[in-house]
Coordinates of C-alpha atoms and ligand atoms in Angstrom, one line a residue:
X1243 CA 138.2 -70.3 117.4
X1244 CA 135.6 -69.2 119.8
X1245 CA 135.0 -65.7 118.0
X1246 CA 133.6 -67.7 115.2
X1247 CA 131.6 -69.7 117.4
X1248 CA 130.2 -67.0 119.3
X1249 CA 129.4 -65.1 117.2
X1250 CA 126.6 -67.8 114.9
X1251 CA 125.3 -68.5 118.7
X1252 CA 124.9 -64.8 119.3
X1253 CA 123.0 -63.9 115.8
X1254 CA 120.9 -66.7 116.3
X1255 CA 119.9 -65.4 119.8
X1256 CA 119.4 -62.2 118.1
X1257 CA 117.0 -63.5 115.2
X1258 CA 115.3 -65.4 118.0
X1259 CA 114.6 -62.3 120.0
X1260 CA 113.8 -60.0 116.9
X1261 CA 111.4 -63.3 115.8
X1262 CA 109.4 -63.6 119.3
X1263 CA 109.5 -60.1 119.7
X1264 CA 108.4 -59.1 116.1
X1265 CA 104.5 -59.4 116.4
X1266 CA 104.0 -56.6 118.6
X1267 CA 107.2 -54.9 118.2
X1268 CA 107.2 -54.7 114.1
X1269 CA 103.5 -53.9 114.6
X1270 CA 103.8 -50.7 116.5
X1271 CA 106.9 -50.1 114.4
X1272 CA 104.8 -49.8 110.9
X1273 CA 101.8 -48.6 112.7
X1274 CA 103.3 -45.3 113.8
X1275 CA 105.0 -44.8 110.6
X1276 CA 102.5 -41.8 109.4
X1277 CA 101.8 -42.0 106.0
X1278 CA 99.0 -40.5 103.5
X1279 CA 96.3 -41.5 102.2
X1280 CA 94.5 -40.1 99.3
X1281 CA 90.5 -40.8 98.9
X1282 CA 88.1 -39.3 96.2
X1283 CA 85.9 -36.6 97.4
X1284 CA 82.7 -37.3 98.5
X1285 CA 83.5 -40.9 98.5
X1286 CA 83.1 -43.2 101.9
X1287 CA 86.4 -43.6 103.5
X1288 CA 87.7 -46.1 105.1
X1289 CA 90.7 -45.6 108.1
X1290 CA 92.4 -48.8 109.1
X1291 CA 93.9 -48.6 112.1
X1292 CA 97.1 -50.6 111.0
X1293 CA 97.8 -53.1 108.8
X1294 CA 96.6 -56.1 110.6
X1295 CA 93.3 -56.9 112.2
X1296 CA 93.3 -55.6 116.0
X1297 CA 90.9 -57.0 118.0
X1298 CA 91.2 -54.8 120.9
X1299 CA 88.6 -52.2 121.1
X1300 CA 90.2 -48.5 119.6
X1301 CA 89.6 -45.0 120.2
X1302 CA 90.1 -42.7 117.1
X1303 CA 91.2 -38.8 116.7
X1304 CA 91.1 -36.4 114.3
X1305 CA 93.4 -33.4 114.3
X1306 CA 94.7 -34.3 117.8
X1307 CA 91.0 -34.2 119.4
X1308 CA 88.8 -36.8 120.0
X1309 CA 85.6 -35.1 119.0
X1310 CA 84.7 -36.8 115.9
X1311 CA 82.1 -35.6 113.3
X1312 CA 78.9 -37.3 113.4
X1313 CA 79.0 -39.3 110.3
X1314 CA 81.7 -41.2 111.2
X1315 CA 81.2 -45.2 112.0
X1316 CA 83.6 -47.7 113.7
X1317 CA 83.5 -51.1 113.1
X1318 CA 86.5 -53.7 113.9
X1319 CA 88.9 -50.8 115.0
X1320 CA 88.4 -49.5 111.3
X1321 CA 87.0 -45.9 110.5
X1322 CA 84.2 -45.5 107.9
X1323 CA 83.7 -41.6 107.0
X1324 CA 80.6 -41.8 105.0
X1325 CA 80.6 -39.0 101.7
X1326 CA 83.7 -36.9 102.3
X1327 CA 84.5 -33.1 101.9
X1328 CA 87.1 -31.5 103.1
X1329 CA 86.7 -30.8 106.5
X1330 CA 87.0 -34.8 106.8
X1331 CA 91.0 -34.2 106.0
X1332 CA 93.3 -34.1 108.5
X1333 CA 95.5 -36.3 110.7
X1334 CA 93.6 -39.9 112.0
X1335 CA 95.4 -41.6 115.0
X1336 CA 93.9 -44.6 116.7
X1337 CA 95.5 -45.3 120.1
X1338 CA 94.1 -48.5 122.2
X1339 CA 92.4 -48.9 125.8
X1340 CA 95.4 -47.8 127.5
X1341 CA 95.9 -44.6 125.7
X1342 CA 99.2 -46.4 123.1
X1343 CA 99.2 -45.0 119.8
X1344 CA 98.7 -47.7 117.1
X1345 CA 98.2 -46.0 114.2
X1346 CA 98.4 -42.8 112.3
X1347 CA 97.5 -41.8 108.9
X1348 CA 96.9 -38.5 107.1
X1349 CA 93.7 -38.1 104.9
X1350 CA 93.8 -35.9 102.0
X1351 CA 90.7 -35.7 99.8
X1352 CA 90.9 -35.0 95.9
X1353 CA 90.0 -35.8 92.1
X1354 CA 91.7 -37.8 89.4
X1355 CA 92.9 -35.7 86.9
X1356 CA 90.6 -34.1 83.9
X1357 CA 91.5 -33.0 80.3
X1358 CA 93.6 -30.2 80.6
X1359 CA 93.4 -27.2 78.3
X1360 CA 96.3 -26.3 76.4
X1361 CA 97.6 -23.0 74.3
X1362 CA 101.3 -22.2 73.4
X1363 CA 103.3 -19.3 72.4
X1364 CA 105.4 -19.0 69.8
X1365 CA 107.6 -16.1 70.3
X1366 CA 110.3 -16.4 67.7
X1367 CA 111.1 -19.4 65.3
X1368 CA 113.1 -21.0 67.8
X1369 CA 110.8 -21.4 70.5
X1370 CA 107.7 -23.0 71.8
X1371 CA 106.1 -22.6 75.0
X1372 CA 103.0 -24.7 75.9
X1373 CA 101.0 -23.9 79.0
X1374 CA 97.9 -25.2 80.6
X1375 CA 95.2 -25.4 82.8
X1376 CA 93.0 -28.0 84.5
X1377 CA 89.8 -28.3 83.6
X1378 CA 88.6 -30.1 86.8
X1379 CA 89.7 -28.7 90.4
X1380 CA 91.7 -31.8 91.7
X1381 CA 92.9 -30.0 94.9
X1382 CA 95.7 -32.9 94.8
X1383 CA 99.4 -32.1 93.8
X1384 CA 100.6 -33.3 90.3
X1385 CA 103.5 -34.4 87.8
X1386 CA 103.0 -33.5 84.5
X1387 CA 105.3 -35.3 81.3
X1388 CA 104.9 -33.9 78.3
X1389 CA 105.9 -34.4 74.6
X1390 CA 105.8 -33.2 71.5
X1391 CA 106.1 -34.1 67.7
X1392 CA 105.5 -33.0 64.2
X1393 CA 103.4 -34.9 61.4
X1394 CA 105.1 -38.3 61.1
X1395 CA 107.7 -38.2 63.1
X1396 CA 109.4 -39.2 66.6
X1397 CA 108.0 -38.2 69.9
X1398 CA 110.5 -35.7 71.6
X1399 CA 110.1 -34.6 75.1
X1400 CA 108.9 -31.1 76.0
X1401 CA 110.5 -29.9 79.2
X1402 CA 108.3 -29.6 81.7
X1403 CA 108.0 -26.8 84.7
X1404 CA 105.4 -28.4 87.5
X1405 CA 104.5 -25.4 89.6
X1406 CA 104.2 -22.8 86.2
X1407 CA 102.3 -25.7 84.2
X1408 CA 104.2 -25.1 80.8
X1409 CA 106.8 -26.9 78.8
X1410 CA 109.6 -25.5 76.6
X1411 CA 110.7 -26.8 73.2
X1412 CA 113.7 -25.6 71.8
X1413 CA 114.1 -25.6 67.9
X1414 CA 111.0 -27.1 66.7
X1415 CA 110.6 -27.9 63.2
X1416 CA 108.4 -25.4 62.1
X1417 CA 108.1 -26.4 58.6
X1418 CA 105.7 -28.9 59.8
X1419 CA 102.3 -27.9 58.7
X1420 CA 100.5 -29.8 62.1
X1421 CA 102.1 -30.5 65.3
X1422 CA 101.0 -32.8 68.4
X1423 CA 101.6 -32.4 71.8
X1424 CA 100.5 -34.4 74.4
X1425 CA 100.5 -33.9 78.4
X1426 CA 99.8 -36.2 81.1
X1427 CA 98.3 -35.3 84.4
X1428 CA 99.1 -37.8 87.6
X1429 CA 98.3 -37.4 90.8
X1430 CA 97.7 -40.1 93.8
X1431 CA 94.2 -40.7 92.4
X1432 CA 94.8 -41.3 88.8
X1433 CA 96.3 -39.8 85.3
X1434 CA 95.3 -38.4 82.0
X1435 CA 96.6 -37.5 79.0
X1436 CA 95.4 -34.6 77.1
X1437 CA 96.3 -34.4 73.2
X1438 CA 96.9 -31.1 71.2
X1439 CA 97.0 -30.3 67.5
X1440 CA 98.4 -27.1 65.8
X1441 CA 100.1 -25.1 63.5
X1442 CA 103.2 -23.4 64.7
X1443 CA 103.9 -21.1 61.6
X1444 CA 100.0 -19.8 62.8
X1445 CA 100.5 -19.8 66.4
X1446 CA 104.2 -17.6 66.1
X1447 CA 103.3 -13.9 67.8
X1448 CA 106.3 -11.7 68.4
X1449 CA 106.7 -10.3 71.5
X1450 CA 105.4 -6.6 71.7
X1451 CA 108.6 -4.2 70.6
X1452 CA 110.7 -2.5 73.2
X1453 CA 112.1 0.9 74.4
X1454 CA 109.1 2.5 72.9
X1455 CA 110.2 6.2 72.5
X1456 CA 108.5 9.3 70.8
X1457 CA 109.8 12.8 70.3
X1458 CA 108.8 15.9 68.8
X1459 CA 110.9 17.5 65.9
X1460 CA 112.0 20.8 66.9
X1461 CA 110.3 23.8 64.0
X1462 CA 108.1 21.2 63.2
X1463 CA 104.7 21.5 64.9
X1464 CA 102.6 18.4 63.2
X1465 CA 105.7 15.7 63.5
X1466 CA 106.6 13.1 66.2
X1467 CA 109.5 10.7 65.7
X1468 CA 108.6 7.3 66.9
X1469 CA 111.3 5.3 67.3
X1470 CA 111.8 1.5 69.1
X1471 CA 113.4 -1.6 69.4
X1472 CA 113.0 -5.1 68.4
X1473 CA 111.3 -7.7 70.9
X1474 CA 114.3 -9.2 72.8
X1475 CA 113.2 -12.4 72.4
X1476 CA 112.9 -12.1 68.3
X1477 CA 116.6 -13.1 66.3
X1478 CA 118.1 -9.5 65.6
X1479 CA 118.9 -11.1 61.8
X1480 CA 118.4 -10.0 58.4
X1481 CA 116.3 -13.2 57.9
X1482 CA 113.8 -12.8 60.4
X1483 CA 112.4 -9.0 59.5
X1484 CA 109.8 -7.6 61.2
X1485 CA 106.9 -5.4 59.7
X1486 CA 105.8 -2.4 62.7
X1487 CA 102.6 -1.0 62.9
X1488 CA 102.6 2.2 64.8
X1489 CA 99.2 3.6 65.5
X1490 CA 98.7 7.2 66.9
X1491 CA 95.9 9.6 68.1
X1492 CA 95.5 13.3 70.2
X1493 CA 94.7 12.6 73.5
X1494 CA 91.1 12.1 73.8
X1495 CA 90.0 11.1 70.1
X1496 CA 88.7 7.6 69.7
X1497 CA 90.3 7.7 66.2
X1498 CA 93.7 6.1 65.1
X1499 CA 95.8 6.9 62.5
X1500 CA 98.3 4.4 61.5
X1501 CA 101.7 4.2 59.4
X1502 CA 103.8 0.8 58.7
X1503 CA 107.4 0.6 58.5
X1504 CA 110.4 -1.9 58.3
X1505 CA 112.6 0.0 60.7
X1506 CA 112.7 2.6 63.3
X1507 CA 112.5 5.5 63.7
X1508 CA 109.5 6.7 61.6
X1509 CA 107.9 9.8 61.7
X1510 CA 104.5 11.1 62.1
X1511 CA 104.0 14.2 59.6
X1512 CA 100.3 14.7 60.3
X1513 CA 100.2 15.4 64.1
X1514 CA 97.8 17.9 65.6
X1515 CA 99.8 21.0 66.2
X1516 CA 99.6 21.5 70.0
X1517 CA 98.1 18.6 71.2
X1518 CA 99.3 15.7 73.6
X1519 CA 99.2 12.4 71.8
X1520 CA 99.4 8.6 72.2
X1521 CA 101.7 6.2 70.2
X1522 CA 101.9 2.8 70.3
X1523 CA 103.6 -0.3 67.8
X1524 CA 103.4 -3.5 67.5
X1525 CA 105.1 -6.2 65.5
X1526 CA 104.4 -9.0 62.9
X1527 CA 106.4 -11.7 61.1
X1528 CA 107.4 -10.0 57.4
X1529 CA 107.8 -13.1 55.9
X1530 CA 105.2 -15.4 57.4
X1531 CA 101.6 -13.6 56.7
X1532 CA 99.5 -16.1 58.7
X1533 CA 101.2 -15.6 61.9
X1534 CA 99.9 -13.4 64.1
X1535 CA 100.6 -9.6 65.5
X1536 CA 102.2 -9.3 68.5
X1537 CA 100.6 -7.3 71.3
X1538 CA 100.5 -3.9 71.6
X1539 CA 103.3 -1.9 73.5
X1540 CA 102.3 0.3 76.2
X1541 CA 101.0 3.8 75.3
X1542 CA 103.6 6.5 75.2
X1543 CA 102.8 9.9 75.5
X1544 CA 104.2 13.2 73.7
X1545 CA 103.5 16.4 72.2
X1546 CA 104.7 18.1 68.9
X1547 CA 106.9 20.9 69.1
X1548 CA 105.4 24.1 69.4
X1549 CA 106.5 28.2 69.1
X1550 CA 105.1 29.1 72.8
X1551 CA 106.2 25.8 75.2
X1552 CA 104.5 27.7 78.1
X1553 CA 100.8 27.3 78.2
X1554 CA 99.0 30.7 77.0
X1555 CA 97.0 32.6 80.0
X1556 CA 94.1 33.7 77.9
X1557 CA 93.5 30.5 76.4
X1558 CA 92.6 29.2 79.9
X1559 CA 90.3 31.9 80.3
X1560 CA 88.3 31.5 77.5
X1561 CA 88.0 27.7 77.7
X1562 CA 87.4 26.7 81.5
X1563 CA 84.0 25.8 81.7
X1564 CA 84.6 23.6 78.5
X1565 CA 88.1 21.9 79.6
X1566 CA 86.1 21.0 83.3
X1567 CA 83.0 18.9 81.9
X1568 CA 85.9 16.6 80.2
X1569 CA 87.8 16.0 83.4
X1570 CA 84.7 14.6 85.0
X1571 CA 83.5 12.5 81.9
X1572 CA 87.0 11.0 81.8
X1573 CA 87.0 8.8 78.9
X1574 CA 84.1 9.9 76.9
X1575 CA 84.5 11.5 73.0
X1576 CA 85.0 15.0 74.3
X1577 CA 83.5 18.1 73.3
X1578 CA 86.4 20.2 74.3
X1579 CA 88.3 18.6 72.0
X1580 CA 86.2 19.5 69.0
X1581 CA 85.7 23.3 70.3
X1582 CA 89.4 23.8 70.2
X1583 CA 89.7 22.6 66.9
X1584 CA 86.8 25.3 65.9
X1585 CA 89.1 27.8 67.5
X1586 CA 91.9 26.9 65.5
X1587 CA 89.5 26.9 62.1
X1588 CA 88.4 30.2 63.5
X1589 CA 92.0 31.5 63.6
X1590 CA 93.1 29.5 60.3
X1591 CA 89.9 31.5 58.5
X1592 CA 90.7 34.9 59.6
X1593 CA 94.3 34.5 59.0
X1594 CA 93.1 33.1 55.2
X1595 CA 91.0 36.2 55.3
X1596 CA 93.9 38.7 55.9
X1597 CA 96.2 37.2 53.3
X1598 CA 93.4 37.2 50.4
X1599 CA 92.7 40.7 51.6
X1600 CA 96.4 41.8 51.4
X1601 CA 96.4 39.8 47.9
X1602 CA 93.6 41.3 46.7
X1603 CA 94.9 45.0 47.5
X1604 CA 98.0 44.9 46.4
X1605 CA 97.0 43.9 42.8
X1606 CA 94.5 46.6 42.7
X1607 CA 97.5 48.9 43.8
X1608 CA 99.5 47.2 41.2
X1609 CA 96.8 47.4 38.5
X1610 CA 96.7 51.2 39.7
X1611 CA 100.1 52.1 39.3
X1612 CA 100.7 50.7 35.8
X1613 CA 97.3 52.5 34.8
X1614 CA 98.8 55.8 35.9
X1615 CA 102.2 54.8 34.4
X1616 CA 100.4 54.6 30.9
X1617 CA 98.7 57.4 31.2
X1618 CA 101.7 59.3 32.0
X1619 CA 102.9 57.7 28.8
X1620 CA 100.1 58.6 26.4
X1621 CA 100.1 62.1 27.7
X1622 CA 103.7 62.4 26.6
X1623 CA 103.0 61.2 23.3
X1624 CA 100.1 63.3 22.9
X1625 CA 102.2 65.9 23.8
X1626 CA 105.1 65.3 21.4
X1627 CA 102.5 64.9 18.4
X1628 CA 101.1 68.2 19.0
X1629 CA 104.7 69.7 19.2
X1630 CA 105.2 67.8 16.1
X1631 CA 101.8 69.2 14.4
X1632 CA 103.2 72.6 15.4
X1633 CA 106.4 72.6 13.7
X1634 CA 106.3 74.2 10.4
X1635 CA 107.0 72.1 7.8
Ligands
NAG2114 C1 81.2 -31.2 105.6 O1 80.2 -31.9 105.8 C2 80.0 -31.7 107.4 C3 78.9 -32.9 107.6 O2 77.9 -33.1 106.5 C4 79.0 -30.3 107.3 O3 78.6 -30.0 108.5 C5 80.3 -29.5 106.7 O4 79.6 -28.0 106.9 C6 80.7 -29.6 105.6 N1 81.8 -28.9 105.2 C7 81.9 -28.4 103.8 C8 82.6 -27.6 103.7 O5 81.1 -28.8 103.0
NAG2115 C1 92.3 -31.0 110.6 O1 93.1 -30.5 109.5 C2 92.9 -30.2 108.4 C3 94.4 -29.5 107.8 O2 95.6 -30.4 108.4 C4 92.0 -29.5 107.6 O3 92.0 -29.7 106.5 C5 90.6 -29.6 108.4 O4 89.7 -29.2 108.3 C6 90.8 -30.0 109.9 N1 89.6 -30.6 110.3 C7 89.1 -30.5 111.4 C8 87.7 -31.1 111.6 O5 89.6 -29.9 112.2
NAG2116 C1 99.6 -37.3 113.3 O1 99.3 -37.2 114.8 C2 100.4 -37.9 115.6 C3 99.9 -38.1 117.0 O2 99.7 -36.9 117.9 C4 101.4 -37.7 115.5 O3 102.8 -38.6 115.6 C5 102.4 -37.8 113.8 O4 102.9 -37.4 113.6 C6 100.7 -36.7 112.9 N1 100.8 -37.0 111.9 C7 101.0 -35.5 110.9 C8 101.1 -35.9 109.4 O5 100.6 -34.8 111.0
NAG2117 C1 107.1 -39.3 80.4 O1 106.9 -39.5 78.7 C2 107.9 -40.4 78.4 C3 107.6 -40.3 76.7 O2 106.3 -40.8 76.6 C4 108.5 -41.5 79.0 O3 109.4 -42.3 78.7 C5 108.3 -41.2 80.4 O4 108.5 -42.4 80.9 C6 107.0 -40.5 81.1 N1 107.8 -40.3 82.2 C7 107.0 -40.5 83.7 C8 107.4 -39.6 84.7 O5 105.9 -40.8 83.1
NAG2118 C1 113.3 -17.3 71.3 O1 112.3 -17.1 72.5 C2 113.2 -17.7 73.9 C3 112.1 -17.0 74.9 O2 111.8 -15.9 75.1 C4 114.3 -16.8 74.4 O3 114.5 -17.4 75.4 C5 115.3 -17.5 72.8 O4 116.5 -16.8 73.1 C6 114.6 -17.0 71.7 N1 115.7 -17.0 70.6 C7 116.2 -16.1 70.1 C8 117.1 -16.8 68.8 O5 116.0 -15.1 70.2

């Protein structure tokens, strides 16, 4: 059959042609494929102009410019860069004497990975997130592989997020006392494995409580009602109770007062009447005493209920030059606050003495009235006795 006959012949011709063309054609093809060459910073780098030896003289370009840094040496078409720094990175191309591109390579410089510093967050009983930072700046893209195990257990994968440099474990065995995490960082120049051992029950640290709200209580100038909700990453279940720590202080004071509560809301009974208060709350696993307190929630500002809601203009007339220094010396312990406290004390003392005075006066009045009555009675008795005596027997 002619078809069968012709095709092997054709194939042979094609094979022969491709074989004969191979040295030049294949050379150029493979050389034109631009790759990336990774090298160590501060090392001496050799860039070959293609895979096979090239006898013809070649010209090298860096970043499409023929101006090469002074420390570059050419020998046998190979470019040698001494003690490279970052400015040696970029695109290197070699051309033959007719200006034909022979080879092109991208040089990337960096360092192999070093040990990592690892830290783990345990926001609830079913989740662990471990994150890490490089102790060595590698300047190169890296991949991470992480696994995790309890004492004497099998290694289990920790699911890695390469860009954010962390990994997640769901449902770890919290009752295992010691856990080991190993993270392997790999880049083009090498790899390094870091081991970290920790106790999960000690790392357990809830997120801060959420939706903090502080409200005045009408009719109570010294009370504040504080409410919040569980951190959203904490399971709402009776098996996982949280202890809450509320702290508060009059705005400007450096001393916090505190209350502990197992549930929201909680009431502050000793707020300073008429003062803006700062309030915040944090949480702790109620069962596991070795675990950690959450961070504090953001501050909430609130003033207890007052009879006169509009500011008293007289008061502002009294203390304007005491208020002014306070606003300029932002946070320092402010005298204004104590002076206002003294003013309150004076008012209190005056009120107290008025009360005492009225009590004493009314007592005197009562005693006087009773005395008068008694006098009246004795007079009556006397007169009746006189009458009796004067009666004829
Ligand atoms: C890199 O090395 C060259 C030559 O030694 C030098 O001129 C240049 O300032 C260096 N650049 C940096 C960023 O160190
Ligand atoms: C060449 O380009 C690379 C990035 O493409 C840059 O980092 C390097 O500094 C450049 N070098 C010179 C000498 O222009
Ligand atoms: C480097 O330069 C050559 C020649 O201009 C070009 O063909 C190649 O795509 C460049 N490579 C990179 C990685 O920029
Ligand atoms: C990551 O580690 C696991 C277990 O140690 C191993 O089976 C896997 O091949 C590793 N993967 C990579 C990409 O290194
Ligand atoms: C535990 O915390 C993780 C991370 O915040 C969260 O995705 C998960 O839903 C939480 N688990 C429970 C039971 O709330």
